[in-house]
Coordinates of C-alpha atoms and ligand atoms in Angstrom, one line a residue:
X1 CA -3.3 3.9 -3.3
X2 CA -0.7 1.4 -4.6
X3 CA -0.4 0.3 -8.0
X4 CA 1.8 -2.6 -9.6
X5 CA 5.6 -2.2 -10.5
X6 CA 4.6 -2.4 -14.7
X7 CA 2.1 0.3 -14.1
X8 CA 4.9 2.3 -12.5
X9 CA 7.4 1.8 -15.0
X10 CA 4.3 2.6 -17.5
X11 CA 3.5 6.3 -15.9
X12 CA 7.5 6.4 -15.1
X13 CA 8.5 5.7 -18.9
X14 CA 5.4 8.0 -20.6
X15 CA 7.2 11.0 -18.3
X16 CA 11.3 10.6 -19.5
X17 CA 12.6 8.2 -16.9
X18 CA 14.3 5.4 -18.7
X19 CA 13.1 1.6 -17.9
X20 CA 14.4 -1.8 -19.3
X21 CA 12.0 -2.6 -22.2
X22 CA 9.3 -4.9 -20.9
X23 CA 5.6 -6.0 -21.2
X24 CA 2.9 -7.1 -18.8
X25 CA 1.4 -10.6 -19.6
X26 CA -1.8 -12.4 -18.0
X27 CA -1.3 -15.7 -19.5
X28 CA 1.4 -18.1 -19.9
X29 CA 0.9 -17.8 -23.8
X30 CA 1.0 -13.7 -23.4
X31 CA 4.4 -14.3 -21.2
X32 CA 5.8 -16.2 -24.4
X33 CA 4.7 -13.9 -26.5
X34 CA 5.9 -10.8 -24.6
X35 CA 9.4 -12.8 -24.7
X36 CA 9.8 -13.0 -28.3
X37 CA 9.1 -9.3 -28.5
X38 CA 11.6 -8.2 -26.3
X39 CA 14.4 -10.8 -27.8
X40 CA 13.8 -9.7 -31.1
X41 CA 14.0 -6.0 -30.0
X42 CA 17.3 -6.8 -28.0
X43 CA 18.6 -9.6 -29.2
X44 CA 19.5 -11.1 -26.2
X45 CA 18.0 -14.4 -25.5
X46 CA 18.2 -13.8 -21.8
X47 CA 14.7 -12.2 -19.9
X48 CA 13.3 -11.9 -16.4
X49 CA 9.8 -13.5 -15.5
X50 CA 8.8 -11.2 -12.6
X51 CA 5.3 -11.8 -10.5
X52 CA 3.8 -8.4 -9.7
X53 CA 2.1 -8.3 -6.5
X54 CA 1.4 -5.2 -4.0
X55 CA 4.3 -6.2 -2.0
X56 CA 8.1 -6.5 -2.4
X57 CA 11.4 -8.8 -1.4
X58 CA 9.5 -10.9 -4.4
X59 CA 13.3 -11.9 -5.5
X60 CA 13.8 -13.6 -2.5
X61 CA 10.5 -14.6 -1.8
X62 CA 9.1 -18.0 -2.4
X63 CA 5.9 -19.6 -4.4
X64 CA 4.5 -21.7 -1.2
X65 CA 3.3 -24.4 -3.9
X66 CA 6.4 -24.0 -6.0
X67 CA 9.4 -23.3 -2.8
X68 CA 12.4 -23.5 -5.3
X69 CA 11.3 -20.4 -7.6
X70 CA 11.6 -16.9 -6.8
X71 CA 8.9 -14.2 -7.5
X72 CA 11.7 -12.9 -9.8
X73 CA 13.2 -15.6 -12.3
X74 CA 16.0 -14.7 -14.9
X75 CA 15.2 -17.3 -18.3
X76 CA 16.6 -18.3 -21.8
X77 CA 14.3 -17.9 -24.6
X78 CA 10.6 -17.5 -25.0
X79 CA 10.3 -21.0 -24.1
X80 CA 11.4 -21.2 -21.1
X81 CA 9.4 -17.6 -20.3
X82 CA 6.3 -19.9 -20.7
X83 CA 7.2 -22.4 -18.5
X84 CA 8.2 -20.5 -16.0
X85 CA 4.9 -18.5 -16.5
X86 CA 2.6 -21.4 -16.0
X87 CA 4.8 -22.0 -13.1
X88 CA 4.0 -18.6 -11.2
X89 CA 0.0 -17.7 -12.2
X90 CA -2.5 -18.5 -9.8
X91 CA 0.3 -20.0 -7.0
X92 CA 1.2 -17.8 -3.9
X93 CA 3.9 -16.2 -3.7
X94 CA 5.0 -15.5 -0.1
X95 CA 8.0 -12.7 1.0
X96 CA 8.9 -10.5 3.4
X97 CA 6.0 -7.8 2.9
X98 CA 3.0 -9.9 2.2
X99 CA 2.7 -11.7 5.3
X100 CA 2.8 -15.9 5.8
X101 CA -0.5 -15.8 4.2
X102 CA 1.0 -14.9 1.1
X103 CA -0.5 -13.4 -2.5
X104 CA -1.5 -15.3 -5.6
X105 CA 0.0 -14.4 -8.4
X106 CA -2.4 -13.1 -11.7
X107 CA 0.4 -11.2 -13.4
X108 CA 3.6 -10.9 -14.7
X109 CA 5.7 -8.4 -16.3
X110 CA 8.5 -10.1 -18.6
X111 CA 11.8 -7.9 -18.9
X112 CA 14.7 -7.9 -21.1
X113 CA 17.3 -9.3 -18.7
X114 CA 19.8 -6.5 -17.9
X115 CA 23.6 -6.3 -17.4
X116 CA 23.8 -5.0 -14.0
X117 CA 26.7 -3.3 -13.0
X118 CA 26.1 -1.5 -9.9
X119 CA 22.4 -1.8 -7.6
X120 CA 21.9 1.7 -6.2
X121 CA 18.9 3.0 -4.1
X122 CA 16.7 5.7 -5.2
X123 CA 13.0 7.3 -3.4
X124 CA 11.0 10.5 -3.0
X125 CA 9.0 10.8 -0.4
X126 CA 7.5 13.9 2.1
X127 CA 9.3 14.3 4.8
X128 CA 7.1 16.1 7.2
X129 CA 9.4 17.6 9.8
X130 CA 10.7 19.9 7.1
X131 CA 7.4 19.9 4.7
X132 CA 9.5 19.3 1.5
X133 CA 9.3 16.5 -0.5
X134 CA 13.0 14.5 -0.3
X135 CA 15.3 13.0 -3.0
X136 CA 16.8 9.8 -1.0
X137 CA 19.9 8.0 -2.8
X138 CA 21.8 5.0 -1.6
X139 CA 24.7 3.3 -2.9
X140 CA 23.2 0.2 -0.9
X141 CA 20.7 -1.0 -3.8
X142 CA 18.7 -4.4 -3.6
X143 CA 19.1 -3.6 0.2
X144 CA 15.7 -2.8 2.5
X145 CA 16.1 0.7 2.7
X146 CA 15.0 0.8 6.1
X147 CA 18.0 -1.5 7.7
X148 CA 20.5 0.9 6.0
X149 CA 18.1 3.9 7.6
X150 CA 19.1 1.8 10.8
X151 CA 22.5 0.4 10.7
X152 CA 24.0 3.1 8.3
X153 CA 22.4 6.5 7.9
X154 CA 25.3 8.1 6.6
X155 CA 25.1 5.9 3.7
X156 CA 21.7 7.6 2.8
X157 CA 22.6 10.8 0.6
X158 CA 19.2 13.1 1.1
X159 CA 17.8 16.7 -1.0
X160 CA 15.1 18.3 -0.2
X161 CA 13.2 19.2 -3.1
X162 CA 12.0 23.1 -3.2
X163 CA 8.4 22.9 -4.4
X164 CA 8.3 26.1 -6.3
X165 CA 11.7 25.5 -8.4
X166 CA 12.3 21.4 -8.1
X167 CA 15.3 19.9 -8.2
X168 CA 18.0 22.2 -9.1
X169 CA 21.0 20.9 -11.0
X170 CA 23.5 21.4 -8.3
X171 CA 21.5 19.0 -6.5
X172 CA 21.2 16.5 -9.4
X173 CA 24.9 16.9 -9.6
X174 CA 25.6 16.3 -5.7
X175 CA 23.3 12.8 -6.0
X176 CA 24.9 11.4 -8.6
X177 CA 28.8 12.6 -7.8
X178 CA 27.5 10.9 -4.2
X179 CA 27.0 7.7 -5.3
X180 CA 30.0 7.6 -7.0
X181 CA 29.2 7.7 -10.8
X182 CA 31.1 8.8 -13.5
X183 CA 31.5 9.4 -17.4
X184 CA 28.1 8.0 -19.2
X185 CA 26.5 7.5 -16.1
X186 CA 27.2 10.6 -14.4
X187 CA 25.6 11.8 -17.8
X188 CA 22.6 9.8 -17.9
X189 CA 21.5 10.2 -14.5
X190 CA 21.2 14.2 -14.3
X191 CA 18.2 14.0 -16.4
X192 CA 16.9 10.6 -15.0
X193 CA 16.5 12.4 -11.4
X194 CA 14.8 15.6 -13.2
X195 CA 12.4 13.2 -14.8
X196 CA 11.9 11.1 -11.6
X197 CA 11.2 14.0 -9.3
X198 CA 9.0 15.6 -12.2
X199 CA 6.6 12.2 -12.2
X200 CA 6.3 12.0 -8.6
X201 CA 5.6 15.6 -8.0
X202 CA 3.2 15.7 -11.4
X203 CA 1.6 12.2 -9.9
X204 CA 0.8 14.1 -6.7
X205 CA 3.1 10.4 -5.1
X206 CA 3.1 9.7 -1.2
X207 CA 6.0 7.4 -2.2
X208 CA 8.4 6.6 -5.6
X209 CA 11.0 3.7 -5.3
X210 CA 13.7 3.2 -7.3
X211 CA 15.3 -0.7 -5.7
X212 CA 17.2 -0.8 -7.3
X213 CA 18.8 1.6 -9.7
X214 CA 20.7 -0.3 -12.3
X215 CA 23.7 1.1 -13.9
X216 CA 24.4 -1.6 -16.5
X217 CA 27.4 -2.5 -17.8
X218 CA 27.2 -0.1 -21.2
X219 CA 26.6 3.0 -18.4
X220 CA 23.4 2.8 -18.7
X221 CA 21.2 4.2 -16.0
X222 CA 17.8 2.3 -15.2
X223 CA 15.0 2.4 -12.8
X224 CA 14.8 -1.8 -12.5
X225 CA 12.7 -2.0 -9.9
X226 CA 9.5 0.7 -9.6
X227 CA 7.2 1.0 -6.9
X228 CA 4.9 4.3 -6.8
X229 CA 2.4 5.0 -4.1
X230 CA 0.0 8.1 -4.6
X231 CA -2.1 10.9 -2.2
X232 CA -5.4 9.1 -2.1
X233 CA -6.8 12.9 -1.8
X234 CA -5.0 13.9 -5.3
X235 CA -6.5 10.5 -7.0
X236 CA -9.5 13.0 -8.2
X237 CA -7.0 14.6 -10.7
X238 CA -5.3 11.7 -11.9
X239 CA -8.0 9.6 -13.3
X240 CA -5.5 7.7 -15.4
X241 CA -4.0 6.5 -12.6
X242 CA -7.2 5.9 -10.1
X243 CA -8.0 3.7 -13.2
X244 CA -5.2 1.2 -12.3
X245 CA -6.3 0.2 -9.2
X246 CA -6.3 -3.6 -8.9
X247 CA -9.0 -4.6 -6.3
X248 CA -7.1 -8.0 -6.5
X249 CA -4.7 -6.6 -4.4
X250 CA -7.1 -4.1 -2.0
X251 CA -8.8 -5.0 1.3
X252 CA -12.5 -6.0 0.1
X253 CA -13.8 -3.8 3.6
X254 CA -11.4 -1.3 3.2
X255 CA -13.2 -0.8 -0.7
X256 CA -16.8 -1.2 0.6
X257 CA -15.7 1.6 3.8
X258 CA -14.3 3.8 0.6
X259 CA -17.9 3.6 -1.1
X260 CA -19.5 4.8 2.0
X261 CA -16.8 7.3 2.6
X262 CA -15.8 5.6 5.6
X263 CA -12.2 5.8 6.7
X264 CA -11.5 2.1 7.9
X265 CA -8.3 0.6 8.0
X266 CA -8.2 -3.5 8.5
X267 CA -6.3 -4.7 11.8
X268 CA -5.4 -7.9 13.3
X269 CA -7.2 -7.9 16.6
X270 CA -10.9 -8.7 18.1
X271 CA -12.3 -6.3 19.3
X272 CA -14.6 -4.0 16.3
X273 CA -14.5 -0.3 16.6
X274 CA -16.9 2.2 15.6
X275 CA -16.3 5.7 16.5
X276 CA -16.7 9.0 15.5
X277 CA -14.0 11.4 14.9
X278 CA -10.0 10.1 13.9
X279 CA -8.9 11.3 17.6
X280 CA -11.5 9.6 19.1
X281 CA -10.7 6.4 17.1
X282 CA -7.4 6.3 18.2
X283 CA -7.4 7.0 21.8
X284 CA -10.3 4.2 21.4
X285 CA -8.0 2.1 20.1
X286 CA -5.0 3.1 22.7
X287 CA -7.6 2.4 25.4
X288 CA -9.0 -1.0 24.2
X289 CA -5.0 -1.8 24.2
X290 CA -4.3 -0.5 28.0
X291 CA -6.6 -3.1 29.1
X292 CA -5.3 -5.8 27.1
X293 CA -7.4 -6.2 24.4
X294 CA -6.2 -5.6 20.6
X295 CA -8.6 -3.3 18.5
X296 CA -9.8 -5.2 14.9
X297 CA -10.2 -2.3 13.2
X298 CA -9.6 1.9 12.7
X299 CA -13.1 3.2 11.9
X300 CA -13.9 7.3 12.1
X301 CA -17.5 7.3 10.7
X302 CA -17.0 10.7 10.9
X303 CA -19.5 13.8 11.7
X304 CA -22.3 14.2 9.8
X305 CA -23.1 10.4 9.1
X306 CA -26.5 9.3 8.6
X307 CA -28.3 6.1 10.1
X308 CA -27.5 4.4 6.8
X309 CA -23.9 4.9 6.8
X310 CA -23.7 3.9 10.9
X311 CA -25.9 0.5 9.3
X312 CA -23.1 -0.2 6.4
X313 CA -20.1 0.5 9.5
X314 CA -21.4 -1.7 11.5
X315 CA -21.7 -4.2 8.5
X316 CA -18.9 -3.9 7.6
X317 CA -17.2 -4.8 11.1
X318 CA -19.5 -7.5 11.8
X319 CA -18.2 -9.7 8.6
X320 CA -15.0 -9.7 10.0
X321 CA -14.7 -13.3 11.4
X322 CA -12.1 -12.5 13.9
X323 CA -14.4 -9.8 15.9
X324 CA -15.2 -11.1 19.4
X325 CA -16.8 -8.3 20.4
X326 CA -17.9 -4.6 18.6
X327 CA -17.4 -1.5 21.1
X328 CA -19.3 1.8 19.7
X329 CA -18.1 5.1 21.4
X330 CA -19.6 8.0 20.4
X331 CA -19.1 11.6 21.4
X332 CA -22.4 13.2 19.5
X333 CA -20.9 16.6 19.1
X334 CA -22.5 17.4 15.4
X335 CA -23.3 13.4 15.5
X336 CA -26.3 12.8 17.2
X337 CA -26.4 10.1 19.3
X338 CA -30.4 9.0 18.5
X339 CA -28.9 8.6 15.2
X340 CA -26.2 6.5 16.2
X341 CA -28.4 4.3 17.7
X342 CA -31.2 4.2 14.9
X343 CA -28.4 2.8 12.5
X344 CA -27.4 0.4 15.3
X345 CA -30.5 -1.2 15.8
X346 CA -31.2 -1.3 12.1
X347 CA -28.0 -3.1 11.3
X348 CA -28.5 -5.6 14.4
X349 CA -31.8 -6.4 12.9
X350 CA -31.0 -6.9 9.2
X351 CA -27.9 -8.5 10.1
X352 CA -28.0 -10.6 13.5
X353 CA -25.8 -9.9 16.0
X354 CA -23.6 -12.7 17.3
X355 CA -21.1 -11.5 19.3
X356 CA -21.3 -9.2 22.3
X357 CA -21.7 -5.4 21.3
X358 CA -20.8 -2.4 24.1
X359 CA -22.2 1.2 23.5
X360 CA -20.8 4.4 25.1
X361 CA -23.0 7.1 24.0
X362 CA -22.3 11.0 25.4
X363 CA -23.0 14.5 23.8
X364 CA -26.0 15.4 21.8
X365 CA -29.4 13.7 22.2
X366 CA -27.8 11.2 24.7
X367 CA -30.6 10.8 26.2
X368 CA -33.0 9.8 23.4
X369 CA -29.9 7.3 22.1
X370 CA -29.5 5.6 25.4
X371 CA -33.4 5.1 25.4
X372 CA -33.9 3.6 22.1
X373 CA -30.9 1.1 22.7
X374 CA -32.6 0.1 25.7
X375 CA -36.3 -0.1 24.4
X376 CA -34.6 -2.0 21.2
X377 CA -34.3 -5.0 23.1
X378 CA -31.4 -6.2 22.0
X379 CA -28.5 -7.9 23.9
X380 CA -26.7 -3.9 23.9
X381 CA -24.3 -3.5 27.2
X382 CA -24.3 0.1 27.6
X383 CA -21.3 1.8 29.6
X384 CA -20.9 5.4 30.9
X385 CA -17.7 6.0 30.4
X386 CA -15.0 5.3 27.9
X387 CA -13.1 3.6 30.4
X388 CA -15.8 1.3 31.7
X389 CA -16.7 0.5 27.6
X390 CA -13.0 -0.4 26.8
X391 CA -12.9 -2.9 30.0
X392 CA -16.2 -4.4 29.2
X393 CA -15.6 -5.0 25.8
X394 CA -11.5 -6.5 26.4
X395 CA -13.8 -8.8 29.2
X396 CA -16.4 -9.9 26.6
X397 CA -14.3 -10.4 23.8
X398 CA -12.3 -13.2 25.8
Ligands
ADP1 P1 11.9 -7.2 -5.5 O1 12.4 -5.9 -5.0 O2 10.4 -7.4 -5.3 O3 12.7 -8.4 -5.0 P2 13.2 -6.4 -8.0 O4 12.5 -5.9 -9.2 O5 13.9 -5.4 -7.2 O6 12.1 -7.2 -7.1 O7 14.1 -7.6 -8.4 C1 15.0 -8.2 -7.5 C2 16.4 -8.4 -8.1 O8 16.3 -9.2 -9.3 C3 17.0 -7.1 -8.5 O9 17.7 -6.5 -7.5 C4 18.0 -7.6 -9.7 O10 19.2 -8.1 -9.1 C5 17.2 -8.7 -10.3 N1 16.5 -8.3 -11.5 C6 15.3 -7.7 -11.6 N2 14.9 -7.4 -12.8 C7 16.0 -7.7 -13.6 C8 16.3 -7.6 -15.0 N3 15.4 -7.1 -15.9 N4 17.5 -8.0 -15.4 C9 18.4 -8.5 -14.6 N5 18.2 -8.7 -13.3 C10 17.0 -8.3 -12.8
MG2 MG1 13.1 -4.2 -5.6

């Protein structure tokens, strides 16, 4: 699950890592508001307007309605923080990560505008060739991480966290001697990487980014950036933060799959998948691509599904306007395959089915399944092997 960069900075700040001081707003009037807070507080005049969205690059991006402003907008005075406000909510904002398509902006987070000194790089993530969590600093800040991963690995300073002590102060030491800091900021940032590596492990995170980490010109050390992704299996012991989910920002089938306890993932291709079992799904997948085709979606119904749950998967595939064709391969191992083909038929009826739809069937009660489909009459081409479904279905969906 991901969560918005004021939410971050929110869980981030409540657990001792320091952030500028800042304050979400919905509203051009809220944005104003916020801005005359955080002048007074400060007392500088200058803030940052900043559109939060699932996605980042939003500094470089551009509003597709709006193409001279920036997702992130440094201003003068409350005034201005208005103006700019009305300027960003309910336009598009389109960068690097959110596709052509773009997202519309419905919130902002106004900031008190910082004196940056040096950008650095800070994440956490699990790296899962050592199974340890990593510390990852960079003195290449405001940078994609992943073209200095590319072009300059040496540049990327990495600790692997021990899970039963944390980070150890030597370690603490090593990061911030690496990236070259010194006096106030050497001093600041020892606890800001006990704090950081504390949230994300006490957060049960998949991912904490820090791009970038300020040190401002008073030697100040601040996260100015946030972006905190969490273990969707942990989310039942962090209610707190389940309860910022923004389903503004989440795929409206992925959500539906999650009520069913589907595991669907969205893709960009034609051909609908239902399957049971994640192996399955993806060798499905790899096949459908061998013979040209490109799969629409990742679905493992998984093994003990009822009829209802096949009806909502097939639902749920069959609302996607880009599917040509749906191809249903099932290996009925502690999935029947009668079942499978009850909650077929019962979705093709409720729903209509207007696109070609191919059904392997093997394993338990394959027999029974393959005889319903066929006594179901509807338009079903049924294949014997997984081979001869994938063809059919890259042939029908053309
Ligand atoms: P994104 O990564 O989506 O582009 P960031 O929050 O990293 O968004 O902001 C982009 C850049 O804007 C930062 O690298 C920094 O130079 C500048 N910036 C962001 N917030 C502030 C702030 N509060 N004060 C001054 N500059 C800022
Ligand atoms: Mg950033």
């Amino acid at each position: 699950m991901k969560i918005h960069e004021y939410q971050a900075k929110d869980l981030l700040a409540a657990r001792g890592v320091a952030v500028p001081k800042s304050k979400v707003a919905f509203s051009p009037v809220e944005a104003r508001a916020a801005a005359e807070e955080i002048i007074e507080a400060t007392g500088n005049e200058v803030v940052v307007v900043k559109a939060q969205i699932h996605a980042g690059g939003r500094g470089k991006g551009r509003f597709k309605e709006d193409p001279e402003l920036g997702g992130v907008k440094v201003v003068k005075g409350a005034e201005e923080a208005e103006a700019i406000a009305k300027r960003m909510l309910g336009k598009t904002l389109v960068t690097v990560q959110t596709g052509p398509e773009g997202k519309v902006v419905k919130r902002l987070l106004v900031e008190q505008g910082v004196d940056i000194d040096r950008e650095l790089y800070l994440g956490m993530t699990l790296d899962r060739a050592i199974g340890r969590n990593v510390l990852m600093a960079s003195t290449e800040g405001g940078m994609e991480i992943e073209e200095v991963a590319a072009k300059t690995p040496e540049k990327i300073l990495k600790e692997a966290i021990d899970p039963a002590v944390g980070l150890v102060p030597f370690q603490g030491r090593k990061v911030a001697f690496g990236l070259g800091l010194s006096g106030t900021a050497y001093k600041k940032m020892l606890p800001f990487l006990s704090a950081l590596v504390r949230a994300y492990e006490d957060l049960d995170c998949s991912l904490l980014e820090i791009n970038p980490l300020v040190v401002t010109k008073q030697g100040e050390v601040l996260a100015l950036d946030a972006k905190a992704n969490f273990d969707d299996n942990a989310l039942y012991r962090h209610k707190d933060v389940e309860d910022l989910r923004d389903p503004d920002e989440e795929n409206a089938a992925e959500l539906e799959a999650k009520s069913w306890d589907l595991s669907y993932v969205d893709l960009d291709g034609n051909i609908g998948c239902m399957v049971n079992g994640a192996g399955l799904a993806m060798a499905t997948m790899d096949i459908i691509q061998y013979f040209g085709g490109k799969p629409a979606n990742f679905l493992d119904v998984g093994g003990g599904a009822n009829a209802e749950k096949v009806a909502a998967a097939f639902k749920i595939i069959t609302r996607d306007p880009n599917v040509k064709a749906i191809l249903v391969n099932i290996f009925g191992g502690i999935m029947r395959c009668d079942v499978i083909a009850e909650g077929v038929i019962n979705a093709v009826k409720e729903v209509g089915l207007s696109v070609p739809l191919v059904v392997r069937l093997e394993g338990t009660n394959v027999a029974q399944g393959k005889k319903m489909l066929e006594e179901s009459g509807l338009p079903i081409t049924t294949a014997a092997s997984l081979k001869e479904a994938a063809q059919r279905a890259v042939e029908l969906a053309k």
